[in-house]
JSON list of C-alpha atoms in Angstrom, two decimals:
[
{"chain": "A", "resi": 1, "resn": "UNK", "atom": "CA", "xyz": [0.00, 0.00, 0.00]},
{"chain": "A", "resi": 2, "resn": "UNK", "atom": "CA", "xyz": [1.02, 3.22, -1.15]},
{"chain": "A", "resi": 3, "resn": "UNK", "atom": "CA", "xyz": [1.70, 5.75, 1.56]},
{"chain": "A", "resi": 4, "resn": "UNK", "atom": "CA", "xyz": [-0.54, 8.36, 0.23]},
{"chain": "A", "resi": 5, "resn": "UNK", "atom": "CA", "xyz": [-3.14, 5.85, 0.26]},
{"chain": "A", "resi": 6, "resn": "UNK", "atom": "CA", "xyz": [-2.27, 5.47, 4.12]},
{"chain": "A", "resi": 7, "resn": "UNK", "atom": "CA", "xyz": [-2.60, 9.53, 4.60]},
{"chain": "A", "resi": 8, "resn": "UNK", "atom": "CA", "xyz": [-5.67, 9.35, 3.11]},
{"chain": "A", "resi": 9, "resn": "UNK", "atom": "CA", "xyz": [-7.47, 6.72, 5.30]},
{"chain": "A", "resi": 10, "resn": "UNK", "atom": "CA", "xyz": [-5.92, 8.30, 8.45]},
{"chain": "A", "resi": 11, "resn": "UNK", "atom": "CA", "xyz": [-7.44, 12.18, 6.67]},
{"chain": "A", "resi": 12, "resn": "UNK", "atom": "CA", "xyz": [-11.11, 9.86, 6.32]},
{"chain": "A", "resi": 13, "resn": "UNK", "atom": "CA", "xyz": [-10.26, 8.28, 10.16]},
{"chain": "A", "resi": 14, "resn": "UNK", "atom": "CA", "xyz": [-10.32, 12.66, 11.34]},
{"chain": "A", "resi": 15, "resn": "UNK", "atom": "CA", "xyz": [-13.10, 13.44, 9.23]},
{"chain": "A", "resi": 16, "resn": "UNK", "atom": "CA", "xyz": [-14.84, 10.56, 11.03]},
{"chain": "A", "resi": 17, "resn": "UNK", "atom": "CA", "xyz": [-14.53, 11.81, 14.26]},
{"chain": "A", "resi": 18, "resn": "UNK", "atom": "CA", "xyz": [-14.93, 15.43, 13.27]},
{"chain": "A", "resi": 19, "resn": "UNK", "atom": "CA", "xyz": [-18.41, 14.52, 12.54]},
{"chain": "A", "resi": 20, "resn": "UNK", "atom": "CA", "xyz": [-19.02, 12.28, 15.73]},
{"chain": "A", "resi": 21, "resn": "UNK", "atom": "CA", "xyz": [-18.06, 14.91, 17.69]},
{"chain": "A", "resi": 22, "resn": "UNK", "atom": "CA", "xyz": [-20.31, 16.93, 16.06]},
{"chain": "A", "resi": 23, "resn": "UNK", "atom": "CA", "xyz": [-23.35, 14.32, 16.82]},
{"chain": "A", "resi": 24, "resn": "UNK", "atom": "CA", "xyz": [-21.90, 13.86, 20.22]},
{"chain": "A", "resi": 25, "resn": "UNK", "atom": "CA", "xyz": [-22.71, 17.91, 20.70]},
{"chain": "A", "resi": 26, "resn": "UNK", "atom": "CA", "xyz": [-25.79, 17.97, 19.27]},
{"chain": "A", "resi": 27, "resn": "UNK", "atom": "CA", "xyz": [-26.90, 14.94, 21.17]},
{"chain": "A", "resi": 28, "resn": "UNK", "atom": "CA", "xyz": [-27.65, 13.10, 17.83]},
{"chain": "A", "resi": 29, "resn": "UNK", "atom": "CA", "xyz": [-27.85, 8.84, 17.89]},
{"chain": "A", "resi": 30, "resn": "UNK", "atom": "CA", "xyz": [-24.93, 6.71, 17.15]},
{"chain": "A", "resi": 31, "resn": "UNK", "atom": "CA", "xyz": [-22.07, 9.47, 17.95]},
{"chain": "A", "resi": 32, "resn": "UNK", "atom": "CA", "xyz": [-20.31, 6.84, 19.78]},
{"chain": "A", "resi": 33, "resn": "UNK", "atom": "CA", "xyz": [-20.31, 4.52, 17.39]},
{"chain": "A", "resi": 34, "resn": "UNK", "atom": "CA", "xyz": [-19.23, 7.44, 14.38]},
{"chain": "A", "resi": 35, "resn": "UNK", "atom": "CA", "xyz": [-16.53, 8.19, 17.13]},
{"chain": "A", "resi": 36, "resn": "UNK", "atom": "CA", "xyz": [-15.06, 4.43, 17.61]},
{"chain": "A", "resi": 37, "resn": "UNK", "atom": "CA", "xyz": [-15.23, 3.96, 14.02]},
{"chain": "A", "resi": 38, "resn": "UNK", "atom": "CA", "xyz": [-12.93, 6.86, 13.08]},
{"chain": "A", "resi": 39, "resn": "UNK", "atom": "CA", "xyz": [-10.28, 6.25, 15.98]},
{"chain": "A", "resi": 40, "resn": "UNK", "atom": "CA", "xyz": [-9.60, 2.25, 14.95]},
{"chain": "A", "resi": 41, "resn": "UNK", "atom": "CA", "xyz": [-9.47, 3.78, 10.99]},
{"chain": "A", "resi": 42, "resn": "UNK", "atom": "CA", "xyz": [-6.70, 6.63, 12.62]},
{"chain": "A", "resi": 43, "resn": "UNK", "atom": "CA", "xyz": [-4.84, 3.93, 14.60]},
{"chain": "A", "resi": 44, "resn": "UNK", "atom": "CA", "xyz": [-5.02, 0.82, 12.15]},
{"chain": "A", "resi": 45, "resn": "UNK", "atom": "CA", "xyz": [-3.89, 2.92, 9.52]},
{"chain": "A", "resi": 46, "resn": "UNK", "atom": "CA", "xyz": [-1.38, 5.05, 11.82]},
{"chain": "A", "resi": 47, "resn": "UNK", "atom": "CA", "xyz": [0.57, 1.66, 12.56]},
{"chain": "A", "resi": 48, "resn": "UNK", "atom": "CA", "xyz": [0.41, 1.01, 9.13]},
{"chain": "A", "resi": 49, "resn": "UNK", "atom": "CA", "xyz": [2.38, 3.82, 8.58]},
{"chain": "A", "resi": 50, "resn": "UNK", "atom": "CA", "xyz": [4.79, 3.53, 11.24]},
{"chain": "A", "resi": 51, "resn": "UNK", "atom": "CA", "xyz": [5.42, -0.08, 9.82]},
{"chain": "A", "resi": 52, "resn": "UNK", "atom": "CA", "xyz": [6.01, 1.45, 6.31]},
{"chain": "A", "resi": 53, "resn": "UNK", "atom": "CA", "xyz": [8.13, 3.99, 7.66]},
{"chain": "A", "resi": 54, "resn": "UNK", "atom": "CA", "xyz": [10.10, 1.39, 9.76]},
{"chain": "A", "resi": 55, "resn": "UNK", "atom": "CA", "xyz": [10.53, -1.21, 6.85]},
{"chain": "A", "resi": 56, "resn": "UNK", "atom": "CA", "xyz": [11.63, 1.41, 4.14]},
{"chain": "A", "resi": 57, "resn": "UNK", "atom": "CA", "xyz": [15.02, 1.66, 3.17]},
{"chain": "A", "resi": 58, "resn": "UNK", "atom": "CA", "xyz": [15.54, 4.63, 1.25]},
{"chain": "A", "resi": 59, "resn": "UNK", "atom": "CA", "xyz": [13.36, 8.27, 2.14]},
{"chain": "A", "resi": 60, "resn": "UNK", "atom": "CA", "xyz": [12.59, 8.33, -1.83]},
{"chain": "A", "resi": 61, "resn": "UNK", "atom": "CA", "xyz": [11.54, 4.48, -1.89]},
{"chain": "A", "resi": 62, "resn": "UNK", "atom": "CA", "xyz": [9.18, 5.79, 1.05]},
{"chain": "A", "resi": 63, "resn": "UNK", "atom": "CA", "xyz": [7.35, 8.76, -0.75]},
{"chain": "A", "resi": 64, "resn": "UNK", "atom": "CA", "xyz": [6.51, 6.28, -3.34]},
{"chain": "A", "resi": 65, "resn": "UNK", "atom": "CA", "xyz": [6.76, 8.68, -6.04]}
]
């Protein structure tokens, strides 16, 4: 997996919460679900990254460019 395809699951994991938190305020249902569901996206695909970053041997290899 590509690492911009990484950034951009961990970007959909924020927008996730951004809008649980919003239905958390507003005292909307399943806010705590929308909430879990875009923390394990932001740390499934955070170790994901760390992995990739870990297991890359060049920088330029890792940008995938």
């Amino acid at each position: 997996m590509k690492v911009k395809h990484i950034l951009a699951f961990i970007i959909f994991g924020f927008i996730f919460n951004i809008i649980g938190t919003l239905f958390k305020i507003q005292h909307w249902p399943y806010a705590g679900e929308i909430l879990t569901i875009g923390t394990l996206i932001k740390v499934i695909f955070g170790i994901l990254l760390i992995l990739k970053i870990l297991t890359t041997d060049k920088f330029k290899e890792f940008l995938n460019w």
